[in-house]
Amino acid sequence: MHAHRHQISRPESGGNYQLSSFHFGTPGRGKKVYIQAALHADEIPGMLVAQFLRTRLATAEADGSLQGEVVLVPAANPLGLAQAIHGAPFGRFDLTTGTNFNRAYKHVAEDLKSSLDGKLTADAAANVSLVREHALASVANWQPSTDAEALKKILLGLAIDADIVLDLHCDNEAVMHIYTGTPLADAIAPLTSLMGAHAVLLALEAGEEPFDEACSRLWWDLDAHFGAATPIPMACLSTTVELRGEMDVSYELAEKDADALIAFLIHSGVISGPLPPLPAPLCEPTPLEGVEPLSAPHAGVVVFRQPLGARLAAGEAVADLIDPVSGAVTTIRNTVPGVFFARTAHRHLLRGMAIGKIAGATAFRAGKLLSS
Ligand SMILES: [Zn+2]
């Protein structure tokens, strides 16, 4: 293992921010895996999972079972980790710009459509190498104008040529769930089983350029652009793994999740060893366009009437919203049947605030599909 420190802030800046990445195995030998935790800096479960991964990867490197390269970034957002407002950690948005740390990554396919013109061949493997080379060059040409953009450039530069990208997040309160690209539905199946995901949400384009998609969507965009004569495989299995809710930080959960990720790396051929059994999956993938977000029609105290992970028919009483002044009670019902996979961590909501999300099987939404 060797460690790299990447400078985020400029030398003349009052603050000195650096990102640390830990590199296991040999670059260019076998598959490359990129794992980062806490891109939204106040999403802690992934950082504790990384603590276990660090040990397991070092062991795999020492005993020779590591067949590829693994880059681990255990704290992906030093800028957000330094943010707190009146005692509350605040790591989702950059306070300087208001921009979500998991949005606005460079979609390099736009550069590559011109830079690769006339260079691809009928050799899919050669095309993969060429796309990666040009993708790295496109990221290198990104001119960041803020510290947050400088961080995003560093992270994307570490990940965009990887075969597997695991971006470890969590929701407010949630069961385990996974976001990935629609063309990756089959490839994600072992991870779904091993992690025990209750929902797998697929999109070709979620909107606003989240990190995982910046690593994967170029492949299907370029494949569609250049056509069948120059095959471009889906060479990056990139996913956002939502490790339950923000309070689900325990040694037991983190060790179990780290074990599941290591088992996935064994299934992916990155670590050699006996194949761990794949548990029966808890869900089938469903479209991100099928997720029903529930929001508060008025301010009030929210009382949940359904547990997380519940499989709901349409029209069930998910929660009550109680106006504490008038005493009026509004029962919040889902219209889409599906899995109740995430909900707010607040218990008093203002009008329009999010209550929860249900993963339905049928697409019905369009536009920006992720919550802000
Ligand atoms: Zn997140």
mmCIF file with all atom_site columns, N, CA and C in Angstrom, residues 62-118:
data_model
loop_
_atom_site.group_PDB
_atom_site.id
_atom_site.type_symbol
_atom_site.label_atom_id
_atom_site.label_alt_id
_atom_site.label_comp_id
_atom_site.label_asym_id
_atom_site.label_entity_id
_atom_site.label_seq_id
_atom_site.pdbx_PDB_ins_code
_atom_site.Cartn_x
_atom_site.Cartn_y
_atom_site.Cartn_z
_atom_site.occupancy
_atom_site.B_iso_or_equiv
_atom_site.pdbx_formal_charge
_atom_site.auth_seq_id
_atom_site.auth_comp_id
_atom_site.auth_asym_id
_atom_site.auth_atom_id
_atom_site.pdbx_PDB_model_num
ATOM 1   N N  . ALA A 1 62  ? -0.773  -8.380  1.326   1.00 0.00 ? 62  ALA A N  1
ATOM 2   C CA . ALA A 1 62  ? 0.359   -9.080  1.959   1.00 0.00 ? 62  ALA A CA 1
ATOM 3   C C  . ALA A 1 62  ? 0.365   -10.565 1.633   1.00 0.00 ? 62  ALA A C  1
ATOM 4   N N  . ASP A 1 63  ? -0.820  -11.192 1.568   1.00 0.00 ? 63  ASP A N  1
ATOM 5   C CA . ASP A 1 63  ? -0.833  -12.651 1.342   1.00 0.00 ? 63  ASP A CA 1
ATOM 6   C C  . ASP A 1 63  ? -0.911  -13.003 -0.143  1.00 0.00 ? 63  ASP A C  1
ATOM 7   N N  . GLY A 1 64  ? -0.860  -12.009 -1.008  1.00 0.00 ? 64  GLY A N  1
ATOM 8   C CA . GLY A 1 64  ? -0.807  -12.264 -2.452  1.00 0.00 ? 64  GLY A CA 1
ATOM 9   C C  . GLY A 1 64  ? -2.145  -12.540 -3.095  1.00 0.00 ? 64  GLY A C  1
ATOM 10  N N  . SER A 1 65  ? -3.238  -12.424 -2.365  1.00 0.00 ? 65  SER A N  1
ATOM 11  C CA . SER A 1 65  ? -4.547  -12.711 -2.965  1.00 0.00 ? 65  SER A CA 1
ATOM 12  C C  . SER A 1 65  ? -5.125  -11.523 -3.735  1.00 0.00 ? 65  SER A C  1
ATOM 13  N N  . LEU A 1 66  ? -4.534  -10.355 -3.572  1.00 0.00 ? 66  LEU A N  1
ATOM 14  C CA . LEU A 1 66  ? -5.026  -9.184  -4.313  1.00 0.00 ? 66  LEU A CA 1
ATOM 15  C C  . LEU A 1 66  ? -4.530  -9.277  -5.756  1.00 0.00 ? 66  LEU A C  1
ATOM 16  N N  . GLN A 1 67  ? -5.466  -9.414  -6.682  1.00 0.00 ? 67  GLN A N  1
ATOM 17  C CA . GLN A 1 67  ? -5.121  -9.644  -8.085  1.00 0.00 ? 67  GLN A CA 1
ATOM 18  C C  . GLN A 1 67  ? -5.203  -8.370  -8.920  1.00 0.00 ? 67  GLN A C  1
ATOM 19  N N  . GLY A 1 68  ? -5.695  -7.312  -8.331  1.00 0.00 ? 68  GLY A N  1
ATOM 20  C CA . GLY A 1 68  ? -5.857  -6.065  -9.074  1.00 0.00 ? 68  GLY A CA 1
ATOM 21  C C  . GLY A 1 68  ? -5.361  -4.897  -8.247  1.00 0.00 ? 68  GLY A C  1
ATOM 22  N N  . GLU A 1 69  ? -5.850  -3.726  -8.623  1.00 0.00 ? 69  GLU A N  1
ATOM 23  C CA . GLU A 1 69  ? -5.492  -2.505  -7.904  1.00 0.00 ? 69  GLU A CA 1
ATOM 24  C C  . GLU A 1 69  ? -6.749  -1.968  -7.223  1.00 0.00 ? 69  GLU A C  1
ATOM 25  N N  . VAL A 1 70  ? -6.633  -1.595  -5.962  1.00 0.00 ? 70  VAL A N  1
ATOM 26  C CA . VAL A 1 70  ? -7.758  -0.977  -5.262  1.00 0.00 ? 70  VAL A CA 1
ATOM 27  C C  . VAL A 1 70  ? -7.304  0.378   -4.725  1.00 0.00 ? 70  VAL A C  1
ATOM 28  N N  . VAL A 1 71  ? -8.045  1.414   -5.092  1.00 0.00 ? 71  VAL A N  1
ATOM 29  C CA . VAL A 1 71  ? -7.802  2.757   -4.556  1.00 0.00 ? 71  VAL A CA 1
ATOM 30  C C  . VAL A 1 71  ? -8.904  3.044   -3.546  1.00 0.00 ? 71  VAL A C  1
ATOM 31  N N  . LEU A 1 72  ? -8.489  3.328   -2.320  1.00 0.00 ? 72  LEU A N  1
ATOM 32  C CA . LEU A 1 72  ? -9.453  3.579   -1.242  1.00 0.00 ? 72  LEU A CA 1
ATOM 33  C C  . LEU A 1 72  ? -9.311  5.026   -0.771  1.00 0.00 ? 72  LEU A C  1
ATOM 34  N N  . VAL A 1 73  ? -10.431 5.744   -0.819  1.00 0.00 ? 73  VAL A N  1
ATOM 35  C CA . VAL A 1 73  ? -10.464 7.121   -0.302  1.00 0.00 ? 73  VAL A CA 1
ATOM 36  C C  . VAL A 1 73  ? -11.455 7.123   0.867   1.00 0.00 ? 73  VAL A C  1
ATOM 37  N N  . PRO A 1 74  ? -10.942 7.002   2.092   1.00 0.00 ? 74  PRO A N  1
ATOM 38  C CA . PRO A 1 74  ? -11.851 6.789   3.226   1.00 0.00 ? 74  PRO A CA 1
ATOM 39  C C  . PRO A 1 74  ? -12.606 8.030   3.672   1.00 0.00 ? 74  PRO A C  1
ATOM 40  N N  . ALA A 1 75  ? -12.120 9.195   3.295   1.00 0.00 ? 75  ALA A N  1
ATOM 41  C CA . ALA A 1 75  ? -12.817 10.444  3.649   1.00 0.00 ? 75  ALA A CA 1
ATOM 42  C C  . ALA A 1 75  ? -12.753 11.338  2.417   1.00 0.00 ? 75  ALA A C  1
ATOM 43  N N  . ALA A 1 76  ? -13.768 11.196  1.552   1.00 0.00 ? 76  ALA A N  1
ATOM 44  C CA . ALA A 1 76  ? -13.690 11.765  0.205   1.00 0.00 ? 76  ALA A CA 1
ATOM 45  C C  . ALA A 1 76  ? -13.948 13.265  0.164   1.00 0.00 ? 76  ALA A C  1
ATOM 46  N N  . ASN A 1 77  ? -14.298 13.855  1.302   1.00 0.00 ? 77  ASN A N  1
ATOM 47  C CA . ASN A 1 77  ? -14.685 15.265  1.242   1.00 0.00 ? 77  ASN A CA 1
ATOM 48  C C  . ASN A 1 77  ? -14.121 16.070  2.415   1.00 0.00 ? 77  ASN A C  1
ATOM 49  N N  . PRO A 1 78  ? -12.828 16.371  2.385   1.00 0.00 ? 78  PRO A N  1
ATOM 50  C CA . PRO A 1 78  ? -12.232 17.169  3.461   1.00 0.00 ? 78  PRO A CA 1
ATOM 51  C C  . PRO A 1 78  ? -12.861 18.554  3.592   1.00 0.00 ? 78  PRO A C  1
ATOM 52  N N  . LEU A 1 79  ? -13.371 19.110  2.488   1.00 0.00 ? 79  LEU A N  1
ATOM 53  C CA . LEU A 1 79  ? -14.014 20.430  2.564   1.00 0.00 ? 79  LEU A CA 1
ATOM 54  C C  . LEU A 1 79  ? -15.300 20.340  3.384   1.00 0.00 ? 79  LEU A C  1
ATOM 55  N N  . GLY A 1 80  ? -16.120 19.359  3.060   1.00 0.00 ? 80  GLY A N  1
ATOM 56  C CA . GLY A 1 80  ? -17.384 19.203  3.776   1.00 0.00 ? 80  GLY A CA 1
ATOM 57  C C  . GLY A 1 80  ? -17.180 18.778  5.223   1.00 0.00 ? 80  GLY A C  1
ATOM 58  N N  . LEU A 1 81  ? -16.127 17.995  5.464   1.00 0.00 ? 81  LEU A N  1
ATOM 59  C CA . LEU A 1 81  ? -15.854 17.553  6.839   1.00 0.00 ? 81  LEU A CA 1
ATOM 60  C C  . LEU A 1 81  ? -15.494 18.725  7.745   1.00 0.00 ? 81  LEU A C  1
ATOM 61  N N  . ALA A 1 82  ? -15.042 19.810  7.150   1.00 0.00 ? 82  ALA A N  1
ATOM 62  C CA . ALA A 1 82  ? -14.668 20.989  7.945   1.00 0.00 ? 82  ALA A CA 1
ATOM 63  C C  . ALA A 1 82  ? -15.853 21.932  8.163   1.00 0.00 ? 82  ALA A C  1
ATOM 64  N N  . GLN A 1 83  ? -17.020 21.574  7.595   1.00 0.00 ? 83  GLN A N  1
ATOM 65  C CA . GLN A 1 83  ? -18.181 22.454  7.696   1.00 0.00 ? 83  GLN A CA 1
ATOM 66  C C  . GLN A 1 83  ? -19.103 22.009  8.832   1.00 0.00 ? 83  GLN A C  1
ATOM 67  N N  . ALA A 1 84  ? -19.487 22.952  9.668   1.00 0.00 ? 84  ALA A N  1
ATOM 68  C CA . ALA A 1 84  ? -20.532 22.711  10.661  1.00 0.00 ? 84  ALA A CA 1
ATOM 69  C C  . ALA A 1 84  ? -21.242 24.033  10.887  1.00 0.00 ? 84  ALA A C  1
ATOM 70  N N  . ILE A 1 85  ? -22.532 23.950  11.146  1.00 0.00 ? 85  ILE A N  1
ATOM 71  C CA . ILE A 1 85  ? -23.311 25.166  11.405  1.00 0.00 ? 85  ILE A CA 1
ATOM 72  C C  . ILE A 1 85  ? -23.919 25.053  12.798  1.00 0.00 ? 85  ILE A C  1
ATOM 73  N N  . HIS A 1 86  ? -23.479 25.926  13.680  1.00 0.00 ? 86  HIS A N  1
ATOM 74  C CA . HIS A 1 86  ? -24.025 25.946  15.046  1.00 0.00 ? 86  HIS A CA 1
ATOM 75  C C  . HIS A 1 86  ? -24.005 24.557  15.672  1.00 0.00 ? 86  HIS A C  1
ATOM 76  N N  . GLY A 1 87  ? -22.914 23.872  15.507  1.00 0.00 ? 87  GLY A N  1
ATOM 77  C CA . GLY A 1 87  ? -22.758 22.573  16.161  1.00 0.00 ? 87  GLY A CA 1
ATOM 78  C C  . GLY A 1 87  ? -23.228 21.387  15.354  1.00 0.00 ? 87  GLY A C  1
ATOM 79  N N  . ALA A 1 88  ? -23.884 21.610  14.210  1.00 0.00 ? 88  ALA A N  1
ATOM 80  C CA . ALA A 1 88  ? -24.369 20.490  13.405  1.00 0.00 ? 88  ALA A CA 1
ATOM 81  C C  . ALA A 1 88  ? -23.479 20.300  12.177  1.00 0.00 ? 88  ALA A C  1
ATOM 82  N N  . PRO A 1 89  ? -22.892 19.114  12.009  1.00 0.00 ? 89  PRO A N  1
ATOM 83  C CA . PRO A 1 89  ? -22.111 18.868  10.789  1.00 0.00 ? 89  PRO A CA 1
ATOM 84  C C  . PRO A 1 89  ? -22.964 19.127  9.554   1.00 0.00 ? 89  PRO A C  1
ATOM 85  N N  . PHE A 1 90  ? -22.355 19.708  8.528   1.00 0.00 ? 90  PHE A N  1
ATOM 86  C CA . PHE A 1 90  ? -23.088 20.079  7.311   1.00 0.00 ? 90  PHE A CA 1
ATOM 87  C C  . PHE A 1 90  ? -22.205 19.715  6.125   1.00 0.00 ? 90  PHE A C  1
ATOM 88  N N  . GLY A 1 91  ? -22.425 18.535  5.553   1.00 0.00 ? 91  GLY A N  1
ATOM 89  C CA . GLY A 1 91  ? -21.486 18.043  4.553   1.00 0.00 ? 91  GLY A CA 1
ATOM 90  C C  . GLY A 1 91  ? -22.062 17.742  3.199   1.00 0.00 ? 91  GLY A C  1
ATOM 91  N N  . ARG A 1 92  ? -23.329 18.077  2.980   1.00 0.00 ? 92  ARG A N  1
ATOM 92  C CA . ARG A 1 92  ? -23.959 17.716  1.703   1.00 0.00 ? 92  ARG A CA 1
ATOM 93  C C  . ARG A 1 92  ? -23.710 18.762  0.616   1.00 0.00 ? 92  ARG A C  1
ATOM 94  N N  . PHE A 1 93  ? -23.732 20.024  1.043   1.00 0.00 ? 93  PHE A N  1
ATOM 95  C CA . PHE A 1 93  ? -23.558 21.128  0.099   1.00 0.00 ? 93  PHE A CA 1
ATOM 96  C C  . PHE A 1 93  ? -22.312 21.918  0.464   1.00 0.00 ? 93  PHE A C  1
ATOM 97  N N  . ASP A 1 94  ? -21.645 22.435  -0.554  1.00 0.00 ? 94  ASP A N  1
ATOM 98  C CA . ASP A 1 94  ? -20.525 23.339  -0.346  1.00 0.00 ? 94  ASP A CA 1
ATOM 99  C C  . ASP A 1 94  ? -21.077 24.680  0.132   1.00 0.00 ? 94  ASP A C  1
ATOM 100 N N  . LEU A 1 95  ? -20.701 25.090  1.331   1.00 0.00 ? 95  LEU A N  1
ATOM 101 C CA . LEU A 1 95  ? -21.247 26.332  1.880   1.00 0.00 ? 95  LEU A CA 1
ATOM 102 C C  . LEU A 1 95  ? -20.854 27.549  1.043   1.00 0.00 ? 95  LEU A C  1
ATOM 103 N N  . THR A 1 96  ? -19.749 27.463  0.335   1.00 0.00 ? 96  THR A N  1
ATOM 104 C CA . THR A 1 96  ? -19.296 28.602  -0.460  1.00 0.00 ? 96  THR A CA 1
ATOM 105 C C  . THR A 1 96  ? -20.198 28.845  -1.666  1.00 0.00 ? 96  THR A C  1
ATOM 106 N N  . THR A 1 97  ? -20.608 27.764  -2.315  1.00 0.00 ? 97  THR A N  1
ATOM 107 C CA . THR A 1 97  ? -21.355 27.912  -3.572  1.00 0.00 ? 97  THR A CA 1
ATOM 108 C C  . THR A 1 97  ? -22.796 27.412  -3.467  1.00 0.00 ? 97  THR A C  1
ATOM 109 N N  . GLY A 1 98  ? -23.101 26.636  -2.446  1.00 0.00 ? 98  GLY A N  1
ATOM 110 C CA . GLY A 1 98  ? -24.419 26.022  -2.346  1.00 0.00 ? 98  GLY A CA 1
ATOM 111 C C  . GLY A 1 98  ? -24.571 24.768  -3.178  1.00 0.00 ? 98  GLY A C  1
ATOM 112 N N  . THR A 1 99  ? -23.489 24.354  -3.852  1.00 0.00 ? 99  THR A N  1
ATOM 113 C CA . THR A 1 99  ? -23.580 23.198  -4.747  1.00 0.00 ? 99  THR A CA 1
ATOM 114 C C  . THR A 1 99  ? -23.423 21.893  -3.968  1.00 0.00 ? 99  THR A C  1
ATOM 115 N N  . ASN A 1 100 ? -24.257 20.926  -4.297  1.00 0.00 ? 100 ASN A N  1
ATOM 116 C CA . ASN A 1 100 ? -24.179 19.584  -3.731  1.00 0.00 ? 100 ASN A CA 1
ATOM 117 C C  . ASN A 1 100 ? -22.824 18.960  -4.114  1.00 0.00 ? 100 ASN A C  1
ATOM 118 N N  . PHE A 1 101 ? -22.139 18.383  -3.130  1.00 0.00 ? 101 PHE A N  1
ATOM 119 C CA . PHE A 1 101 ? -20.831 17.775  -3.415  1.00 0.00 ? 101 PHE A CA 1
ATOM 120 C C  . PHE A 1 101 ? -20.933 16.554  -4.334  1.00 0.00 ? 101 PHE A C  1
ATOM 121 N N  . ASN A 1 102 ? -22.138 16.011  -4.490  1.00 0.00 ? 102 ASN A N  1
ATOM 122 C CA . ASN A 1 102 ? -22.304 14.869  -5.403  1.00 0.00 ? 102 ASN A CA 1
ATOM 123 C C  . ASN A 1 102 ? -23.077 15.270  -6.659  1.00 0.00 ? 102 ASN A C  1
ATOM 124 N N  . ARG A 1 103 ? -22.850 16.454  -7.133  1.00 0.00 ? 103 ARG A N  1
ATOM 125 C CA . ARG A 1 103 ? -23.430 16.895  -8.397  1.00 0.00 ? 103 ARG A CA 1
ATOM 126 C C  . ARG A 1 103 ? -22.347 17.675  -9.159  1.00 0.00 ? 103 ARG A C  1
ATOM 127 N N  . ALA A 1 104 ? -22.657 17.909  -10.448 1.00 0.00 ? 104 ALA A N  1
ATOM 128 C CA . ALA A 1 104 ? -21.830 18.786  -11.277 1.00 0.00 ? 104 ALA A CA 1
ATOM 129 C C  . ALA A 1 104 ? -20.427 18.243  -11.536 1.00 0.00 ? 104 ALA A C  1
ATOM 130 N N  . TYR A 1 105 ? -20.329 16.911  -11.712 1.00 0.00 ? 105 TYR A N  1
ATOM 131 C CA . TYR A 1 105 ? -19.067 16.324  -12.184 1.00 0.00 ? 105 TYR A CA 1
ATOM 132 C C  . TYR A 1 105 ? -19.001 16.458  -13.704 1.00 0.00 ? 105 TYR A C  1
ATOM 133 N N  . LYS A 1 106 ? -17.805 16.524  -14.214 1.00 0.00 ? 106 LYS A N  1
ATOM 134 C CA . LYS A 1 106 ? -17.651 16.693  -15.658 1.00 0.00 ? 106 LYS A CA 1
ATOM 135 C C  . LYS A 1 106 ? -18.096 15.420  -16.374 1.00 0.00 ? 106 LYS A C  1
ATOM 136 N N  . HIS A 1 107 ? -18.995 15.565  -17.330 1.00 0.00 ? 107 HIS A N  1
ATOM 137 C CA . HIS A 1 107 ? -19.388 14.439  -18.183 1.00 0.00 ? 107 HIS A CA 1
ATOM 138 C C  . HIS A 1 107 ? -18.437 14.432  -19.372 1.00 0.00 ? 107 HIS A C  1
ATOM 139 N N  . VAL A 1 108 ? -17.408 13.588  -19.303 1.00 0.00 ? 108 VAL A N  1
ATOM 140 C CA . VAL A 1 108 ? -16.307 13.675  -20.266 1.00 0.00 ? 108 VAL A CA 1
ATOM 141 C C  . VAL A 1 108 ? -16.698 13.226  -21.665 1.00 0.00 ? 108 VAL A C  1
ATOM 142 N N  . ALA A 1 109 ? -17.850 12.538  -21.780 1.00 0.00 ? 109 ALA A N  1
ATOM 143 C CA . ALA A 1 109 ? -18.246 12.036  -23.104 1.00 0.00 ? 109 ALA A CA 1
ATOM 144 C C  . ALA A 1 109 ? -18.340 13.163  -24.121 1.00 0.00 ? 109 ALA A C  1
ATOM 145 N N  . GLU A 1 110 ? -18.706 14.364  -23.664 1.00 0.00 ? 110 GLU A N  1
ATOM 146 C CA . GLU A 1 110 ? -18.815 15.472  -24.628 1.00 0.00 ? 110 GLU A CA 1
ATOM 147 C C  . GLU A 1 110 ? -17.462 15.766  -25.281 1.00 0.00 ? 110 GLU A C  1
ATOM 148 N N  . ASP A 1 111 ? -16.386 15.758  -24.488 1.00 0.00 ? 111 ASP A N  1
ATOM 149 C CA . ASP A 1 111 ? -15.044 15.926  -25.061 1.00 0.00 ? 111 ASP A CA 1
ATOM 150 C C  . ASP A 1 111 ? -14.683 14.742  -25.959 1.00 0.00 ? 111 ASP A C  1
ATOM 151 N N  . LEU A 1 112 ? -15.026 13.538  -25.486 1.00 0.00 ? 112 LEU A N  1
ATOM 152 C CA . LEU A 1 112 ? -14.548 12.335  -26.176 1.00 0.00 ? 112 LEU A CA 1
ATOM 153 C C  . LEU A 1 112 ? -15.226 12.105  -27.522 1.00 0.00 ? 112 LEU A C  1
ATOM 154 N N  . LYS A 1 113 ? -16.428 12.636  -27.669 1.00 0.00 ? 113 LYS A N  1
ATOM 155 C CA . LYS A 1 113 ? -17.099 12.477  -28.958 1.00 0.00 ? 113 LYS A CA 1
ATOM 156 C C  . LYS A 1 113 ? -16.265 13.108  -30.077 1.00 0.00 ? 113 LYS A C  1
ATOM 157 N N  . SER A 1 114 ? -15.574 14.187  -29.775 1.00 0.00 ? 114 SER A N  1
ATOM 158 C CA . SER A 1 114 ? -14.699 14.756  -30.814 1.00 0.00 ? 114 SER A CA 1
ATOM 159 C C  . SER A 1 114 ? -13.281 14.190  -30.741 1.00 0.00 ? 114 SER A C  1
ATOM 160 N N  . SER A 1 115 ? -12.732 14.008  -29.525 1.00 0.00 ? 115 SER A N  1
ATOM 161 C CA . SER A 1 115 ? -11.324 13.582  -29.453 1.00 0.00 ? 115 SER A CA 1
ATOM 162 C C  . SER A 1 115 ? -11.130 12.142  -29.954 1.00 0.00 ? 115 SER A C  1
ATOM 163 N N  . LEU A 1 116 ? -12.193 11.315  -29.863 1.00 0.00 ? 116 LEU A N  1
ATOM 164 C CA . LEU A 1 116 ? -12.071 9.917   -30.316 1.00 0.00 ? 116 LEU A CA 1
ATOM 165 C C  . LEU A 1 116 ? -12.509 9.724   -31.767 1.00 0.00 ? 116 LEU A C  1
ATOM 166 N N  . ASP A 1 117 ? -12.974 10.781  -32.393 1.00 0.00 ? 117 ASP A N  1
ATOM 167 C CA . ASP A 1 117 ? -13.503 10.663  -33.750 1.00 0.00 ? 117 ASP A CA 1
ATOM 168 C C  . ASP A 1 117 ? -12.435 10.097  -34.696 1.00 0.00 ? 117 ASP A C  1
ATOM 169 N N  . GLY A 1 118 ? -12.768 8.970   -35.344 1.00 0.00 ? 118 GLY A N  1
ATOM 170 C CA . GLY A 1 118 ? -11.848 8.339   -36.291 1.00 0.00 ? 118 GLY A CA 1
ATOM 171 C C  . GLY A 1 118 ? -10.780 7.477   -35.655 1.00 0.00 ? 118 GLY A C  1
#
